[in-house]
């Protein structure tokens, strides 16, 4: 407060008049206008105060940024700017003249910075911002703007970039001013600064490493025109062949990818990696000279088969075909391994122990037979009765332990036949021509004495003689009705089957009631279902339904068919038919 200030080391009894001790160093220069104000103007009752100008002085509207002391002094806002200051050091406009700010700026802050309409200013006022000798050459420090002026840009007049006195919004990219100067016709884009600098067009420096095709090796010393004919840059091919087709001493046989063997250092010193081709070099192939496989420097169409190069080395005379790699390797002809299992005849069992010459005499391999009999005919103890397919019973493990599947023959063994020794049907090891009918072996066992013929299987099975079943329906006399329940002996007494009569009268005698009138054809009235009811199907001299007799013979023939009388039923002569 004021009482504190009056009794302090700064002020005397004449407060608020400043009465500082000469030895006191005030933090703010008390000169010019500062010497005319009271302490309260800055301190407002407080010892602490902001030392910057902006603490007390409000910056006018649209005023340039920066410290006030850059342009102003304590002498007053509108006092002349101190002359002799270096451009770009203290004064933001780089002005080296003692000019009144009012020449360009409205003291009330309405036109900070200067308006774009220069027509309202006189030529005398231009010197505030421009050098008098060259009125259009800017004298301010352009580094304070968004576009630093360097090189030839310093020699350009303002109107070259600021047409019609328009400054605000002036584009800063190169192409906006230099599009007409582009000798590349837009092929390199609009970023001129990637190659050129403000020092001039002729001092262009192209960093090819920033492109899709960095220059390496001898490419670095090639003139631009060699690859960019007629200054054409866009679409320049990047493959080797496009530029070096005429340098290809291989006549295109190696394709167009030169970089597979050559480098940017030059054509000499090329390295070819055969492993990257369809035919990698292995073993002794690595030691072969290129011309052995590529005579006359012929590379395209070089055959990759062994036989194409090694036909003269084939000691097998082509019997093994042309696939040498089946047995040999690129390490050499010796040490060959032959896998017989890759052929059409696999070696198994004892065949794996047989010397090659046993099957291939005289080193004859082509056309070697693959059937057993071709080699083992002399070992056939069956004298050819089983044919030549030894593998039906034997295996490559040896002759012993043979297994014969009789079910694979036309006579499968079932039932008790499966227990019979081979010699019972094949005496003296006779197999070929063995009969297949039952009676050939079982004639002595036929208790029917041949009455049923030689086909035992009609009634018997291979399970045994017992349990035979006869299907009488397969005979000339099918069993129906009451016949089906009759025992065999009733019709076939004493085991006699052959010649058994099939007429009814042979088994069934005529009853006395018939009196021999109807004969021996029982089936004309009866069937196998039973004797009754019988049906008379013959002609009759009298109405069989007389007096509702209903076809019953006994109505008129009570004792036998031979006797009948009307008096038995009627007392007088009949009165109807």
XYZ file of C-alpha atoms in Angstrom:
577
model
C 0.000 0.000 0.000
C 1.005 3.671 -0.125
C 2.222 3.737 3.451
C 4.580 0.886 2.715
C 5.946 2.655 -0.329
C 6.489 5.950 1.544
C 8.572 4.332 4.281
C 10.464 2.022 1.998
C 14.003 2.203 0.695
C 12.675 3.372 -2.684
C 10.577 6.396 -1.858
C 10.989 9.327 0.494
C 8.465 11.469 2.295
C 7.304 13.040 -0.967
C 5.253 10.034 -2.038
C 4.180 9.379 -4.664
C 7.062 11.308 -6.230
C 9.852 8.871 -7.123
C 12.860 9.296 -4.926
C 15.018 6.270 -5.504
C 18.330 5.768 -3.909
C 21.065 6.153 -6.511
C 22.472 2.775 -5.579
C 19.146 1.020 -6.290
C 19.017 -0.738 -9.695
C 15.438 -0.678 -10.914
C 14.575 -3.794 -12.968
C 12.799 -1.658 -15.602
C 14.481 1.270 -17.366
C 12.931 4.432 -16.017
C 13.591 6.600 -19.049
C 11.525 8.768 -21.316
C 7.838 8.316 -20.701
C 8.557 5.851 -17.855
C 10.036 8.736 -15.854
C 6.800 10.704 -16.051
C 4.470 8.176 -14.453
C 3.782 7.368 -10.836
C 4.646 4.081 -9.156
C 0.965 3.174 -8.888
C 0.726 3.108 -12.680
C 2.819 -0.070 -12.742
C 2.756 -1.395 -9.217
C -0.815 -0.734 -8.266
C 0.049 -1.086 -4.568
C 2.216 -4.154 -5.014
C 5.989 -4.398 -5.019
C 5.955 -7.206 -7.637
C 5.345 -6.127 -11.222
C 5.549 -7.731 -14.695
C 8.704 -6.487 -16.408
C 7.605 -7.149 -20.007
C 6.038 -4.290 -21.958
C 2.935 -6.374 -22.654
C 2.279 -6.455 -18.909
C 1.183 -2.833 -19.073
C 0.715 -2.131 -22.775
C -1.955 -3.903 -24.805
C -0.821 -4.843 -28.334
C -2.913 -3.075 -30.998
C -5.200 -5.123 -33.210
C -3.347 -7.142 -35.929
C -0.006 -5.843 -34.614
C 3.143 -7.776 -35.485
C 4.107 -10.388 -32.909
C 7.273 -9.963 -30.868
C 8.653 -7.824 -28.036
C 7.631 -4.151 -28.033
C 11.238 -3.020 -27.602
C 12.039 -4.459 -31.027
C 10.463 -1.356 -32.639
C 9.648 1.001 -29.779
C 11.667 2.869 -27.102
C 10.668 4.455 -23.769
C 10.720 7.820 -25.576
C 7.192 7.056 -26.851
C 5.242 4.860 -29.223
C 5.411 7.239 -32.115
C 9.020 8.345 -31.763
C 11.297 7.498 -34.743
C 12.762 4.018 -34.783
C 16.412 3.893 -33.900
C 18.416 3.968 -37.114
C 21.429 1.902 -37.928
C 19.956 -1.460 -36.814
C 21.062 -4.408 -38.992
C 18.439 -5.888 -41.309
C 16.689 -8.848 -39.762
C 18.304 -8.355 -36.373
C 16.089 -6.188 -34.185
C 13.604 -4.584 -36.543
C 11.072 -7.096 -37.986
C 10.822 -5.261 -41.343
C 14.574 -4.923 -41.740
C 14.183 -1.159 -42.072
C 17.429 0.788 -41.987
C 15.813 4.215 -42.190
C 14.501 6.735 -39.728
C 10.937 6.758 -40.934
C 7.735 7.418 -39.150
C 5.654 4.202 -38.594
C 2.647 6.274 -39.444
C 3.766 6.201 -43.081
C 2.482 2.633 -43.348
C 0.555 1.973 -40.175
C -2.600 3.458 -38.748
C -1.767 4.564 -35.206
C -5.147 3.237 -34.097
C -4.247 -0.281 -35.145
C -6.555 -0.654 -38.088
C -3.900 -1.531 -40.706
C -1.313 -3.776 -39.136
C 0.535 -4.789 -41.274
C 0.376 -2.458 -44.266
C -2.652 -2.798 -46.539
C -2.296 -4.583 -49.877
C -3.551 -1.557 -51.737
C -0.290 0.302 -52.318
C -1.949 2.851 -54.553
C -2.896 4.931 -51.547
C 0.736 5.524 -50.669
C 3.105 8.028 -52.209
C 6.498 7.158 -53.614
C 8.055 8.887 -50.644
C 6.392 6.371 -48.352
C 7.725 3.355 -50.320
C 11.172 3.799 -48.787
C 9.761 2.664 -45.467
C 9.609 -0.913 -46.761
C 11.576 -0.808 -50.006
C 15.044 0.225 -51.008
C 14.922 3.588 -52.795
C 17.408 2.532 -55.511
C 15.294 -0.409 -56.683
C 11.803 0.241 -55.548
C 10.514 -3.248 -56.241
C 13.374 -5.052 -54.489
C 12.212 -5.934 -51.016
C 14.348 -4.771 -48.137
C 12.653 -6.612 -45.264
C 13.808 -9.873 -43.708
C 11.830 -12.457 -45.698
C 12.845 -15.153 -43.183
C 10.096 -13.791 -40.989
C 7.543 -14.841 -43.649
C 6.569 -18.327 -44.751
C 8.785 -18.149 -47.857
C 12.507 -17.411 -47.467
C 14.071 -15.632 -50.427
C 17.359 -17.200 -51.559
C 19.548 -17.250 -54.662
C 17.848 -15.867 -57.738
C 14.666 -15.293 -55.781
C 16.437 -12.303 -54.198
C 16.743 -10.757 -57.654
C 13.070 -11.097 -58.481
C 10.831 -8.094 -58.215
C 7.815 -8.250 -55.922
C 5.311 -8.059 -58.772
C 6.725 -11.226 -60.326
C 5.236 -13.224 -57.473
C 2.633 -10.760 -56.184
C 0.631 -9.848 -59.240
C -1.719 -6.859 -58.984
C -0.289 -6.011 -55.560
C -1.888 -9.093 -53.942
C 0.308 -10.462 -51.145
C -1.933 -12.538 -48.953
C -2.420 -16.167 -50.122
C 0.518 -16.107 -52.538
C 1.355 -19.804 -53.356
C 4.771 -21.023 -52.225
C 5.282 -24.180 -54.341
C 7.700 -23.964 -57.281
C 5.288 -25.125 -59.980
C 2.889 -22.242 -59.284
C 5.460 -19.778 -60.726
C 7.707 -22.000 -62.842
C 5.264 -24.255 -64.691
C 6.196 -22.551 -67.986
C 9.889 -23.190 -67.260
C 9.411 -26.964 -66.930
C 11.454 -28.540 -69.739
C 10.384 -31.969 -68.547
C 6.793 -31.384 -69.651
C 5.486 -32.497 -66.269
C 7.102 -35.963 -66.476
C 8.964 -35.438 -63.202
C 6.004 -33.977 -61.359
C 5.769 -30.523 -59.807
C 8.240 -30.925 -56.921
C 11.008 -28.869 -58.598
C 12.949 -28.600 -55.329
C 13.736 -32.335 -55.436
C 16.364 -31.571 -58.109
C 16.683 -27.774 -58.436
C 17.574 -25.026 -55.931
C 17.066 -21.237 -55.931
C 20.615 -20.766 -57.249
C 19.337 -21.533 -60.795
C 18.023 -24.261 -63.099
C 21.459 -25.217 -64.413
C 22.649 -26.346 -60.977
C 20.132 -29.200 -60.754
C 21.136 -32.168 -58.659
C 19.080 -35.339 -59.242
C 19.297 -37.969 -56.509
C 18.451 -41.070 -58.515
C 18.492 -43.096 -55.267
C 15.142 -41.520 -54.398
C 13.576 -42.963 -57.538
C 12.359 -46.482 -58.222
C 15.652 -47.177 -60.034
C 18.743 -46.259 -57.930
C 21.928 -45.927 -59.995
C 24.647 -48.405 -59.053
C 27.995 -49.406 -60.502
C 28.601 -48.290 -64.101
C 25.064 -46.933 -64.303
C 26.281 -43.969 -62.250
C 28.546 -42.753 -65.077
C 25.959 -43.070 -67.853
C 24.646 -39.761 -69.291
C 20.966 -39.155 -68.648
C 20.240 -39.015 -72.393
C 21.386 -42.638 -72.809
C 18.375 -43.874 -70.826
C 16.047 -40.879 -71.267
C 16.003 -40.291 -75.003
C 14.541 -36.950 -76.079
C 14.238 -35.964 -72.418
C 11.544 -38.596 -71.898
C 11.536 -39.642 -68.251
C 8.092 -40.930 -67.524
C 7.651 -44.611 -68.320
C 11.387 -45.282 -68.732
C 11.767 -49.120 -68.577
C 13.728 -50.487 -65.616
C 14.582 -53.968 -66.896
C 18.084 -54.729 -68.198
C 16.938 -56.056 -71.561
C 15.299 -52.785 -72.624
C 18.702 -51.063 -72.793
C 21.103 -53.975 -73.239
C 19.423 -56.163 -75.837
C 22.134 -55.274 -78.361
C 24.812 -56.252 -75.822
C 23.444 -59.797 -75.383
C 26.125 -62.185 -76.645
C 23.868 -65.105 -75.749
C 21.360 -64.241 -78.490
C 18.462 -64.376 -76.050
C 19.056 -67.991 -75.011
C 19.384 -67.027 -71.358
C 16.237 -64.963 -71.372
C 15.998 -61.260 -70.637
C 16.896 -61.187 -66.943
C 20.561 -60.157 -67.238
C 20.808 -59.638 -63.457
C 20.681 -63.408 -62.881
C 24.371 -63.559 -63.895
C 25.665 -59.995 -64.327
C 25.967 -57.025 -61.952
C 26.086 -53.251 -62.395
C 29.889 -53.389 -62.225
C 30.093 -54.633 -65.830
C 29.599 -57.602 -68.129
C 32.817 -59.272 -67.033
C 32.937 -61.314 -63.859
C 29.504 -62.805 -64.434
C 28.475 -65.656 -62.156
C 25.896 -68.257 -63.202
C 24.130 -70.277 -60.523
C 22.990 -73.449 -62.243
C 21.047 -74.337 -59.089
C 18.495 -71.671 -60.025
C 17.708 -73.439 -63.297
C 15.532 -76.470 -63.892
C 18.658 -78.637 -63.918
C 20.828 -78.131 -60.779
C 24.371 -79.506 -61.106
C 25.283 -82.258 -58.641
C 28.163 -84.656 -58.211
C 30.477 -84.993 -61.209
C 28.198 -82.721 -63.226
C 29.718 -79.798 -61.295
C 33.125 -80.574 -62.822
C 31.902 -80.749 -66.393
C 32.842 -77.873 -68.661
C 29.935 -75.816 -69.992
C 30.676 -76.748 -73.628
C 30.302 -80.459 -72.854
C 26.569 -79.948 -72.427
C 26.285 -76.702 -74.398
C 28.415 -77.165 -77.536
C 28.653 -74.076 -79.687
C 27.344 -71.979 -76.776
C 23.901 -73.406 -77.378
C 21.881 -73.104 -74.160
C 18.231 -72.934 -75.110
C 16.631 -76.335 -75.543
C 19.464 -78.270 -73.907
C 18.049 -81.739 -73.095
C 17.880 -82.695 -69.411
C 17.635 -86.476 -69.746
C 20.642 -88.635 -68.844
C 20.461 -90.639 -72.038
C 20.808 -87.584 -74.253
C 24.410 -87.178 -73.012
C 25.302 -90.682 -71.826
C 23.930 -92.946 -74.529
C 27.478 -93.955 -75.532
C 28.149 -94.907 -71.888
C 25.203 -97.319 -71.676
C 26.625 -100.814 -71.117
C 23.119 -102.245 -70.935
C 22.469 -101.550 -74.618
C 19.198 -99.791 -73.841
C 17.637 -102.793 -72.075
C 16.920 -100.694 -68.988
C 15.496 -97.854 -71.006
C 16.814 -94.300 -70.840
C 16.133 -93.469 -67.184
C 19.742 -93.875 -65.948
C 18.823 -92.204 -62.630
C 16.841 -95.275 -61.619
C 20.136 -96.956 -60.698
C 22.923 -94.391 -61.048
C 23.576 -91.026 -59.395
C 25.527 -87.951 -60.556
C 28.407 -89.143 -58.344
C 29.452 -91.678 -61.013
C 28.587 -94.934 -62.758
C 30.014 -97.085 -59.981
C 27.989 -97.778 -56.862
C 24.768 -98.154 -58.778
C 21.782 -99.460 -56.847
C 18.880 -101.152 -58.570
C 15.544 -101.291 -56.796
C 13.737 -104.208 -58.388
C 10.581 -103.125 -56.589
C 10.291 -100.172 -58.952
C 9.844 -102.593 -61.853
C 6.812 -104.571 -62.873
C 8.228 -107.620 -61.019
C 8.797 -107.094 -57.300
C 11.373 -109.315 -55.596
C 10.047 -110.928 -52.412
C 10.964 -113.959 -50.306
C 13.708 -116.153 -51.745
C 13.694 -114.171 -54.964
C 15.660 -111.466 -53.138
C 18.545 -113.944 -52.648
C 18.792 -115.004 -56.279
C 21.742 -113.763 -58.333
C 20.775 -111.528 -61.247
C 22.339 -113.936 -63.762
C 19.927 -116.728 -62.783
C 17.008 -114.784 -64.238
C 19.040 -112.637 -66.653
C 21.602 -114.954 -68.281
C 24.049 -113.195 -70.565
C 23.032 -109.831 -69.067
C 19.783 -110.050 -70.948
C 17.225 -107.864 -69.183
C 14.771 -106.728 -71.795
C 11.890 -109.166 -72.288
C 12.605 -111.260 -69.176
C 9.471 -113.391 -68.518
C 7.623 -112.722 -65.273
C 5.574 -115.923 -64.909
C 6.694 -118.629 -62.440
C 6.661 -121.498 -64.928
C 9.228 -119.821 -67.158
C 11.874 -120.379 -64.454
C 10.383 -123.215 -62.392
C 9.089 -125.694 -64.969
C 11.774 -128.185 -63.966
C 10.607 -127.928 -60.331
C 6.970 -128.791 -61.102
C 6.206 -132.075 -59.308
C 2.635 -131.927 -60.521
C 3.648 -132.529 -64.119
C 1.635 -129.577 -65.299
C -1.681 -130.833 -63.903
C -2.237 -127.563 -62.031
C -1.273 -125.459 -64.971
C 1.493 -122.843 -64.869
C 0.131 -120.521 -62.182
C 2.427 -121.706 -59.361
C 1.403 -118.702 -57.231
C -2.052 -120.235 -56.742
C -0.553 -122.514 -54.091
C 3.069 -121.498 -53.541
C 4.733 -118.250 -52.387
C 8.212 -116.803 -53.001
C 9.132 -118.019 -49.486
C 9.631 -121.593 -50.825
C 7.899 -124.692 -52.202
C 7.024 -126.017 -48.763
C 4.071 -124.640 -46.889
C 1.947 -124.491 -50.002
C -1.715 -123.761 -49.454
C -4.338 -124.756 -51.978
C -7.693 -123.044 -51.913
C -10.035 -125.604 -53.383
C -12.781 -122.989 -53.338
C -11.012 -121.197 -56.172
C -11.565 -124.264 -58.391
C -14.801 -125.361 -60.102
C -15.281 -127.833 -57.163
C -15.398 -125.946 -53.818
C -14.952 -128.182 -50.752
C -17.879 -127.904 -48.311
C -19.088 -129.975 -45.359
C -17.250 -133.272 -44.902
C -15.414 -132.791 -48.169
C -13.239 -130.255 -46.336
C -11.906 -133.083 -44.091
C -11.048 -135.525 -46.835
C -7.374 -136.150 -47.645
C -6.324 -135.105 -51.139
C -5.300 -138.667 -52.038
C -8.860 -139.960 -51.525
C -10.036 -137.983 -54.549
C -6.655 -137.674 -56.269
C -4.975 -141.106 -56.021
C -1.366 -141.251 -57.230
C -1.336 -137.404 -57.259
C -3.620 -137.362 -60.229
C -5.370 -134.006 -60.299
C -6.133 -133.220 -63.878
C -9.411 -134.740 -65.086
C -10.743 -135.555 -61.603
C -14.534 -136.221 -61.952
C -16.869 -133.854 -60.111
C -20.079 -135.963 -59.939
C -20.987 -137.648 -56.622
C -21.379 -141.192 -57.854
C -17.786 -141.229 -59.153
C -16.603 -141.384 -55.547
C -19.727 -142.585 -53.711
C -21.053 -145.376 -55.914
C -20.177 -147.951 -53.268
C -22.157 -145.923 -50.700
C -25.361 -145.871 -52.797
C -27.927 -147.814 -50.756
C -30.458 -147.089 -53.460
C -28.605 -149.257 -55.958
C -28.705 -146.560 -58.543
C -32.478 -146.144 -58.469
C -32.149 -142.394 -57.978
C -29.489 -142.045 -60.603
C -25.931 -140.610 -60.110
C -26.991 -137.190 -58.750
C -26.774 -137.758 -55.003
C -27.039 -134.009 -54.363
C -30.746 -134.147 -55.176
C -31.371 -135.507 -51.691
C -28.073 -135.456 -49.805
C -25.649 -132.636 -48.863
C -21.929 -132.576 -48.165
C -22.699 -132.579 -44.423
C -23.354 -136.364 -44.554
C -25.703 -139.091 -45.780
C -28.105 -138.692 -42.899
C -30.616 -135.912 -42.927
C -31.408 -136.404 -46.580
C -34.418 -134.562 -47.870
C -36.305 -135.607 -51.011
C -38.352 -133.030 -52.810
C -40.990 -135.269 -54.374
C -42.264 -132.270 -56.293
C -39.192 -132.554 -58.472
C -40.280 -136.044 -59.581
C -42.953 -137.106 -62.010
C -45.324 -137.659 -59.054
C -45.611 -134.557 -56.842
C -47.036 -135.263 -53.367
C -50.190 -133.274 -52.634
C -53.016 -133.485 -50.140
C -53.050 -136.710 -48.061
C -50.081 -138.057 -50.083
C -47.763 -135.547 -48.421
C -48.118 -137.265 -45.030
C -47.576 -140.815 -46.228
C -44.370 -142.586 -45.265
C -41.979 -143.520 -48.080
C -42.333 -147.270 -47.368
C -46.079 -147.117 -48.005
C -45.377 -146.541 -51.695
C -41.775 -147.794 -51.899
C -41.792 -151.143 -50.097
C -38.427 -152.910 -49.598
C -36.608 -149.739 -50.629
C -37.698 -150.021 -54.211
C -38.040 -146.585 -55.784
C -37.361 -147.013 -59.421
C -40.450 -148.211 -61.374
C -42.950 -147.244 -58.669
C -46.380 -146.985 -60.367
C -48.071 -143.617 -60.344
C -51.701 -144.726 -60.961
C -54.157 -144.677 -58.037
C -55.335 -148.287 -58.432
C -51.801 -149.591 -57.829
C -52.010 -148.429 -54.223
C -55.750 -148.100 -53.699
C -58.043 -151.186 -54.324
C -61.593 -150.555 -55.624
C -64.209 -150.637 -52.844
C -67.092 -153.158 -53.125
C -69.613 -150.348 -53.269
C -68.337 -149.458 -56.772
C -69.120 -153.077 -57.876
C -66.571 -152.674 -60.701
C -68.752 -150.189 -62.453
C -66.446 -147.067 -62.356
C -63.197 -148.753 -63.364
C -59.681 -147.955 -61.976
C -59.543 -144.152 -62.656
C -60.065 -142.926 -59.092
C -59.072 -139.354 -59.992
C -62.209 -138.987 -62.096
C -64.214 -138.576 -58.867
C -61.666 -138.277 -56.028
C -58.620 -136.016 -55.320
C -55.595 -136.302 -52.989
C -57.415 -134.322 -50.301
C -59.362 -137.515 -49.312
C -61.942 -139.941 -50.554
C -64.857 -137.786 -49.517
C -66.431 -135.774 -50.779
C -66.315 -137.501 -54.115
C -67.593 -135.808 -57.237
C -69.212 -137.912 -60.005
C -68.275 -136.248 -63.285
C -69.605 -138.786 -65.770
C -72.867 -138.967 -67.731
C -75.904 -140.474 -65.915
C -79.067 -141.923 -67.348
C -81.208 -140.322 -64.673
C -81.495 -136.906 -63.117
C -78.960 -137.084 -60.259
C -80.838 -134.386 -58.358
C -84.118 -136.424 -58.393
C -86.214 -135.738 -55.353
C -83.484 -133.439 -53.991
C -80.955 -136.262 -53.817
C -78.292 -133.518 -54.091
C -76.018 -135.778 -56.095
C -75.620 -138.409 -53.354
C -75.246 -141.786 -54.980
C -76.568 -143.638 -51.902
C -79.953 -141.994 -52.247
C -80.730 -144.310 -55.126
C -77.932 -146.849 -54.604
C -78.045 -147.654 -50.922
C -75.901 -150.842 -50.981
C -73.881 -150.800 -54.213
C -73.816 -148.906 -57.415
C -75.058 -152.061 -59.138
C -78.399 -152.094 -57.260
C -81.171 -149.510 -57.500
C -84.985 -149.634 -57.312
C -87.733 -147.028 -57.470
C -89.822 -149.020 -55.025
C -87.325 -148.300 -52.356
C -88.648 -144.797 -52.206
C -91.915 -144.804 -54.098
C -95.106 -146.902 -53.673
C -96.337 -146.513 -57.211
C -95.061 -145.443 -60.600
C -93.292 -142.063 -60.768
C -95.278 -138.988 -61.593
C -92.321 -136.978 -62.862
C -89.255 -137.409 -64.969
